[in-house]
PDB file of C-alpha atoms and ligand atoms in Angstrom:
ATOM      1  CA  MET A1441     -15.487  23.978-230.138  1.00 95.00           C
ATOM      2  CA  VAL A1442     -12.762  26.330-228.589  1.00 98.00           C
ATOM      3  CA  THR A1443      -9.410  24.553-228.278  1.00 98.00           C
ATOM      4  CA  ALA A1444      -7.427  26.187-225.629  1.00 98.00           C
ATOM      5  CA  ILE A1445      -3.077  25.660-225.246  1.00 98.00           C
ATOM      6  CA  TYR A1446      -2.030  25.290-222.215  1.00 98.00           C
ATOM      7  CA  PRO A1447       2.127  26.197-222.583  1.00 97.00           C
ATOM      8  CA  GLY A1448       5.243  26.216-220.195  1.00 96.00           C
ATOM      9  CA  SER A1449       8.343  23.726-219.844  1.00 95.00           C
ATOM     10  CA  PHE A1450       6.609  20.962-217.930  1.00 97.00           C
ATOM     11  CA  ASP A1451      10.336  20.570-216.593  1.00 96.00           C
ATOM     12  CA  PRO A1452       9.056  17.687-215.138  1.00 97.00           C
ATOM     13  CA  VAL A1453       4.971  17.665-215.191  1.00 98.00           C
ATOM     14  CA  THR A1454       3.855  17.846-211.864  1.00 97.00           C
ATOM     15  CA  ARG A1455       0.622  16.859-209.868  1.00 97.00           C
ATOM     16  CA  GLY A1456       0.164  20.973-209.758  1.00 96.00           C
ATOM     17  CA  HIS A1457       0.655  21.085-213.933  1.00 97.00           C
ATOM     18  CA  LEU A1458      -1.710  18.220-214.641  1.00 97.00           C
ATOM     19  CA  ASP A1459      -4.866  19.577-211.876  1.00 97.00           C
ATOM     20  CA  ILE A1460      -4.999  22.600-213.817  1.00 97.00           C
ATOM     21  CA  ILE A1461      -4.967  20.060-217.183  1.00 98.00           C
ATOM     22  CA  LYS A1462      -7.723  18.113-216.184  1.00 98.00           C
ATOM     23  CA  ARG A1463     -10.014  21.163-215.350  1.00 97.00           C
ATOM     24  CA  SER A1464      -9.174  22.679-218.985  1.00 98.00           C
ATOM     25  CA  SER A1465     -10.358  19.926-220.295  1.00 98.00           C
ATOM     26  CA  ARG A1466     -13.316  20.279-218.362  1.00 98.00           C
ATOM     27  CA  MET A1467     -13.583  23.807-219.576  1.00 98.00           C
ATOM     28  CA  PHE A1468     -12.395  23.345-223.378  1.00 98.00           C
ATOM     29  CA  ASP A1469     -13.661  21.046-226.200  1.00 98.00           C
ATOM     30  CA  LYS A1470      -9.696  20.469-227.060  1.00 98.00           C
ATOM     31  CA  VAL A1471      -6.648  21.198-225.165  1.00 98.00           C
ATOM     32  CA  ILE A1472      -3.413  21.520-226.134  1.00 98.00           C
ATOM     33  CA  VAL A1473      -0.309  20.828-223.652  1.00 98.00           C
ATOM     34  CA  SER A1474       2.988  22.352-225.347  1.00 97.00           C
ATOM     35  CA  VAL A1475       5.773  22.033-224.902  1.00 97.00           C
ATOM     36  CA  LEU A1476       8.111  24.276-224.805  1.00 95.00           C
ATOM     37  CA  ILE A1477      11.567  23.483-227.190  1.00 92.00           C
ATOM     38  CA  ASN A1478      13.713  26.609-226.505  1.00 74.00           C
ATOM     39  CA  ASN A1479      13.960  26.681-223.460  1.00 61.00           C
ATOM     40  CA  SER A1480      17.298  29.149-222.124  1.00 69.00           C
ATOM     41  CA  LYS A1481      15.992  27.268-218.493  1.00 74.00           C
ATOM     42  CA  ASN A1482      18.153  24.391-219.523  1.00 87.00           C
ATOM     43  CA  PRO A1483      16.260  21.609-218.906  1.00 92.00           C
ATOM     44  CA  LEU A1484      17.112  18.396-217.076  1.00 95.00           C
ATOM     45  CA  PHE A1485      14.443  16.085-219.882  1.00 96.00           C
ATOM     46  CA  THR A1486      14.784  16.734-223.372  1.00 95.00           C
ATOM     47  CA  VAL A1487      11.778  18.283-225.109  1.00 95.00           C
ATOM     48  CA  GLU A1488      10.656  14.516-226.002  1.00 96.00           C
ATOM     49  CA  GLU A1489      11.161  13.204-223.002  1.00 97.00           C
ATOM     50  CA  ARG A1490       9.218  16.050-220.686  1.00 97.00           C
ATOM     51  CA  ALA A1491       6.216  15.113-223.870  1.00 97.00           C
ATOM     52  CA  ALA A1492       6.330  11.389-223.140  1.00 98.00           C
ATOM     53  CA  LEU A1493       6.026  12.199-219.509  1.00 98.00           C
ATOM     54  CA  LEU A1494       3.158  14.613-220.361  1.00 98.00           C
ATOM     55  CA  GLN A1495       1.655  11.612-222.871  1.00 97.00           C
ATOM     56  CA  SER A1496       1.221   8.998-220.459  1.00 97.00           C
ATOM     57  CA  CYS A1497       0.198  10.562-217.244  1.00 97.00           C
ATOM     58  CA  CYS A1498      -3.060  12.284-219.870  1.00 97.00           C
ATOM     59  CA  LYS A1499      -3.811   9.197-221.233  1.00 96.00           C
ATOM     60  CA  ASP A1500      -6.932   8.834-220.146  1.00 96.00           C
ATOM     61  CA  LEU A1501      -8.069  12.704-221.166  1.00 97.00           C
ATOM     62  CA  ALA A1502      -9.789  12.137-224.267  1.00 97.00           C
ATOM     63  CA  ASN A1503      -9.823  15.691-225.420  1.00 98.00           C
ATOM     64  CA  VAL A1504      -6.355  16.601-224.579  1.00 98.00           C
ATOM     65  CA  GLU A1505      -3.321  16.346-226.940  1.00 98.00           C
ATOM     66  CA  VAL A1506       0.281  16.813-226.438  1.00 98.00           C
ATOM     67  CA  ARG A1507       2.862  19.113-228.556  1.00 98.00           C
ATOM     68  CA  SER A1508       5.949  20.463-228.639  1.00 97.00           C
ATOM     69  CA  PHE A1509       6.445  24.066-230.035  1.00 95.00           C
ATOM     70  CA  ASP A1510       9.143  26.818-230.942  1.00 93.00           C
ATOM     71  CA  GLY A1511       9.492  29.791-231.197  1.00 92.00           C
ATOM     72  CA  LEU A1512       6.602  32.027-230.203  1.00 94.00           C
ATOM     73  CA  THR A1513       3.461  30.388-227.871  1.00 96.00           C
ATOM     74  CA  VAL A1514       0.963  32.726-230.110  1.00 97.00           C
ATOM     75  CA  ASN A1515       1.994  31.735-233.320  1.00 97.00           C
ATOM     76  CA  PHE A1516       1.716  27.980-232.258  1.00 97.00           C
ATOM     77  CA  ALA A1517      -2.061  29.021-230.838  1.00 97.00           C
ATOM     78  CA  LYS A1518      -2.861  30.437-234.010  1.00 97.00           C
ATOM     79  CA  ALA A1519      -1.354  27.181-236.101  1.00 97.00           C
ATOM     80  CA  ASN A1520      -3.668  25.261-234.085  1.00 97.00           C
ATOM     81  CA  HIS A1521      -6.687  27.605-234.031  1.00 97.00           C
ATOM     82  CA  ALA A1522      -6.475  27.735-230.222  1.00 98.00           C
ATOM     83  CA  THR A1523      -8.026  31.067-228.877  1.00 98.00           C
ATOM     84  CA  VAL A1524      -7.641  30.490-225.101  1.00 98.00           C
ATOM     85  CA  MET A1525      -4.662  30.154-223.933  1.00 98.00           C
ATOM     86  CA  VAL A1526      -4.031  28.966-220.281  1.00 98.00           C
ATOM     87  CA  ARG A1527      -2.308  29.460-217.655  1.00 96.00           C
ATOM     88  CA  GLY A1528      -1.849  28.698-213.852  1.00 94.00           C
ATOM     89  CA  LEU A1529      -1.536  31.418-211.101  1.00 93.00           C
ATOM     90  CA  ARG A1530       0.039  30.125-207.833  1.00 90.00           C
ATOM     91  CA  ALA A1531       0.679  33.322-206.041  1.00 83.00           C
ATOM     92  CA  VAL A1532       1.110  36.594-206.331  1.00 82.00           C
ATOM     93  CA  THR A1533       4.958  36.187-207.150  1.00 82.00           C
ATOM     94  CA  ASP A1534       3.133  34.698-210.408  1.00 87.00           C
ATOM     95  CA  PHE A1535       1.551  37.898-211.147  1.00 91.00           C
ATOM     96  CA  GLU A1536       3.584  40.152-212.372  1.00 91.00           C
ATOM     97  CA  ASN A1537       5.487  37.527-215.134  1.00 92.00           C
ATOM     98  CA  GLU A1538       2.359  36.525-216.159  1.00 94.00           C
ATOM     99  CA  ILE A1539       0.862  39.592-216.740  1.00 95.00           C
ATOM    100  CA  GLN A1540       3.111  41.115-218.911  1.00 95.00           C
ATOM    101  CA  LEU A1541       3.319  38.197-221.201  1.00 95.00           C
ATOM    102  CA  ALA A1542      -0.576  38.233-220.984  1.00 97.00           C
ATOM    103  CA  GLN A1543      -0.312  41.575-222.355  1.00 97.00           C
ATOM    104  CA  THR A1544       2.516  40.900-224.377  1.00 97.00           C
ATOM    105  CA  ASN A1545       0.681  37.791-226.311  1.00 96.00           C
ATOM    106  CA  HIS A1546      -2.419  39.850-226.641  1.00 96.00           C
ATOM    107  CA  ALA A1547      -0.965  42.788-228.390  1.00 97.00           C
ATOM    108  CA  LEU A1548       1.372  39.854-230.838  1.00 96.00           C
ATOM    109  CA  MET A1549      -2.437  38.087-231.450  1.00 95.00           C
ATOM    110  CA  PRO A1550      -5.600  39.659-230.116  1.00 95.00           C
ATOM    111  CA  GLY A1551      -7.665  37.220-231.292  1.00 93.00           C
ATOM    112  CA  ILE A1552      -6.273  34.336-228.508  1.00 96.00           C
ATOM    113  CA  GLU A1553      -7.105  34.930-224.705  1.00 97.00           C
ATOM    114  CA  THR A1554      -5.107  34.288-221.817  1.00 97.00           C
ATOM    115  CA  VAL A1555      -7.001  32.401-218.765  1.00 97.00           C
ATOM    116  CA  PHE A1556      -5.787  32.325-215.679  1.00 96.00           C
ATOM    117  CA  LEU A1557      -6.882  29.177-213.606  1.00 96.00           C
ATOM    118  CA  ALA A1558      -6.286  29.527-209.819  1.00 93.00           C
ATOM    119  CA  THR A1559      -3.699  26.955-208.811  1.00 91.00           C
ATOM    120  CA  SER A1560      -5.632  24.382-206.187  1.00 92.00           C
ATOM    121  CA  ILE A1561      -4.508  25.526-202.469  1.00 92.00           C
ATOM    122  CA  LYS A1562      -3.196  21.928-202.406  1.00 93.00           C
ATOM    123  CA  TRP A1563      -0.494  22.217-205.303  1.00 94.00           C
ATOM    124  CA  SER A1564       0.267  25.948-204.173  1.00 91.00           C
ATOM    125  CA  TYR A1565       3.528  25.523-203.307  1.00 92.00           C
ATOM    126  CA  LEU A1566       4.416  23.224-205.917  1.00 95.00           C
ATOM    127  CA  SER A1567       7.078  23.638-209.023  1.00 95.00           C
ATOM    128  CA  SER A1568       9.113  21.316-210.841  1.00 95.00           C
ATOM    129  CA  THR A1569      11.921  23.197-209.665  1.00 94.00           C
ATOM    130  CA  VAL A1570      11.520  21.883-205.873  1.00 95.00           C
ATOM    131  CA  VAL A1571      10.797  18.904-207.195  1.00 97.00           C
ATOM    132  CA  LYS A1572      14.117  18.059-208.871  1.00 96.00           C
ATOM    133  CA  GLU A1573      15.190  19.576-205.646  1.00 96.00           C
ATOM    134  CA  ALA A1574      13.667  17.583-203.475  1.00 96.00           C
ATOM    135  CA  ALA A1575      14.377  14.679-205.478  1.00 96.00           C
ATOM    136  CA  HIS A1576      17.933  15.346-205.792  1.00 95.00           C
ATOM    137  CA  TYR A1577      19.103  15.294-201.935  1.00 94.00           C
ATOM    138  CA  GLY A1578      17.084  11.729-202.564  1.00 91.00           C
ATOM    139  CA  SER A1579      13.372  12.382-201.056  1.00 93.00           C
ATOM    140  CA  ASP A1580      10.048  10.755-201.388  1.00 94.00           C
ATOM    141  CA  VAL A1581       8.603  13.049-204.779  1.00 97.00           C
ATOM    142  CA  GLY A1582       5.446  10.255-204.826  1.00 96.00           C
ATOM    143  CA  LYS A1583       3.336  12.951-203.455  1.00 96.00           C
ATOM    144  CA  PHE A1584       4.788  16.214-206.073  1.00 97.00           C
ATOM    145  CA  VAL A1585       4.366  13.940-209.415  1.00 98.00           C
ATOM    146  CA  THR A1586       2.759  10.745-210.558  1.00 98.00           C
ATOM    147  CA  PRO A1587       4.977   7.318-210.200  1.00 97.00           C
ATOM    148  CA  ASN A1588       6.349   7.686-214.687  1.00 97.00           C
ATOM    149  CA  VAL A1589       7.699  10.846-213.535  1.00 98.00           C
ATOM    150  CA  GLU A1590       9.157   9.985-210.201  1.00 97.00           C
ATOM    151  CA  ALA A1591      10.799   6.951-212.261  1.00 97.00           C
ATOM    152  CA  ALA A1592      12.179   9.303-214.099  1.00 97.00           C
ATOM    153  CA  LEU A1593      13.525  11.569-211.696  1.00 97.00           C
ATOM    154  CA  LYS A1594      15.542   8.392-210.320  1.00 96.00           C
ATOM    155  CA  GLU A1595      16.712   7.318-214.165  1.00 95.00           C
ATOM    156  CA  LYS A1596      18.487  10.802-213.700  1.00 95.00           C
ATOM    157  CA  LEU A1597      20.005  11.099-210.648  1.00 94.00           C
ATOM    158  CA  GLU A1598      20.694   7.160-210.904  1.00 93.00           C
ATOM    159  CA  GLN A1599      22.529   9.152-215.015  1.00 93.00           C
ATOM    160  CA  GLY A1600      24.153  11.839-212.056  1.00 90.00           C
ATOM    161  CA  ALA A1601      21.510  14.246-214.521  1.00 92.00           C
ATOM    162  CA  LEU A1602      20.029  15.301-211.043  1.00 89.00           C
TER     163      LEU A1602
HETATM  164  P1  LIG B1753       7.012  28.274-217.530  1.00 79.88           P
HETATM  165  O1  LIG B1753       8.558  27.669-217.693  1.00 79.88           O
HETATM  166  O2  LIG B1753       6.524  28.326-218.625  1.00 79.88           O
HETATM  167  O3  LIG B1753       6.467  28.420-216.439  1.00 79.88           O
HETATM  168  P2  LIG B1753       5.610  25.627-215.991  1.00 79.88           P
HETATM  169  O4  LIG B1753       6.459  24.736-216.480  1.00 79.88           O
HETATM  170  O5  LIG B1753       6.672  26.336-214.395  1.00 79.88           O
HETATM  171  O6  LIG B1753       6.254  26.752-217.202  1.00 79.88           O
HETATM  172  O7  LIG B1753       4.754  26.033-216.022  1.00 79.88           O
HETATM  173  C1  LIG B1753       3.428  25.630-217.198  1.00 79.88           C
HETATM  174  C2  LIG B1753       2.107  26.516-216.241  1.00 79.88           C
HETATM  175  O8  LIG B1753       1.467  26.182-215.313  1.00 79.88           O
HETATM  176  C3  LIG B1753       2.189  28.252-215.949  1.00 79.88           C
HETATM  177  O9  LIG B1753       1.085  28.486-216.034  1.00 79.88           O
HETATM  178  C4  LIG B1753       2.835  27.877-214.102  1.00 79.88           C
HETATM  179  O10 LIG B1753       2.233  29.117-213.320  1.00 79.88           O
HETATM  180  C5  LIG B1753       1.859  26.427-214.248  1.00 79.88           C
HETATM  181  N1  LIG B1753       2.126  25.726-212.859  1.00 79.88           N
HETATM  182  C6  LIG B1753       3.279  25.033-212.525  1.00 79.88           C
HETATM  183  N2  LIG B1753       3.071  24.844-211.461  1.00 79.88           N
HETATM  184  C7  LIG B1753       2.031  24.712-210.862  1.00 79.88           C
HETATM  185  C8  LIG B1753       1.133  24.220-209.869  1.00 79.88           C
HETATM  186  N3  LIG B1753       1.873  23.679-208.969  1.00 79.88           N
HETATM  187  N4  LIG B1753      -0.282  24.067-210.084  1.00 79.88           N
HETATM  188  C9  LIG B1753      -0.956  24.892-210.962  1.00 79.88           C
HETATM  189  N5  LIG B1753      -0.017  25.905-211.552  1.00 79.88           N
HETATM  190  C10 LIG B1753       1.137  25.519-212.218  1.00 79.88           C
END
């Protein structure tokens, strides 16, 4: 039984993230999508909102769970008996940060392996940041996110938070 965690900010979840979640759910027995609580990036959505959006996006994937966590990702992985950490690689620009993160995590907790999934070409340009930018200027973001996320972005825009 191999449990993997897929950690991130998910502010908010995009179709690129969902592609990685679906593909990892076919590779591992259990996937815990792990939403980072302490975020220096000053998130648009609260951790509860980010987790709830993910939860409804993943409801049809029986072996996928959504949880939030605080502190070191490797500690959260160990506490949940996960031996794999999944990360998506979009482009060369992601590589430098990701390799450093993976090597640091390996030094901290050698029993946990980072597995990189190459992003599908279809979503390689997509990030939560560009989605928020497009939504801010009133663009249709239905191509990038699921309808529940689109509605949540619209609500933030109406509240003046986006
Ligand atoms: P973080 O703040 O940890 O980078 P993100 O929510 O931005 O969190 O991303 C979580 C993970 O999902 C990272 O591994 C990131 O590379 C990956 N990811 C982000 N956008 C995409 C995408 N469009 N396609 C595939 N993977 C992605």
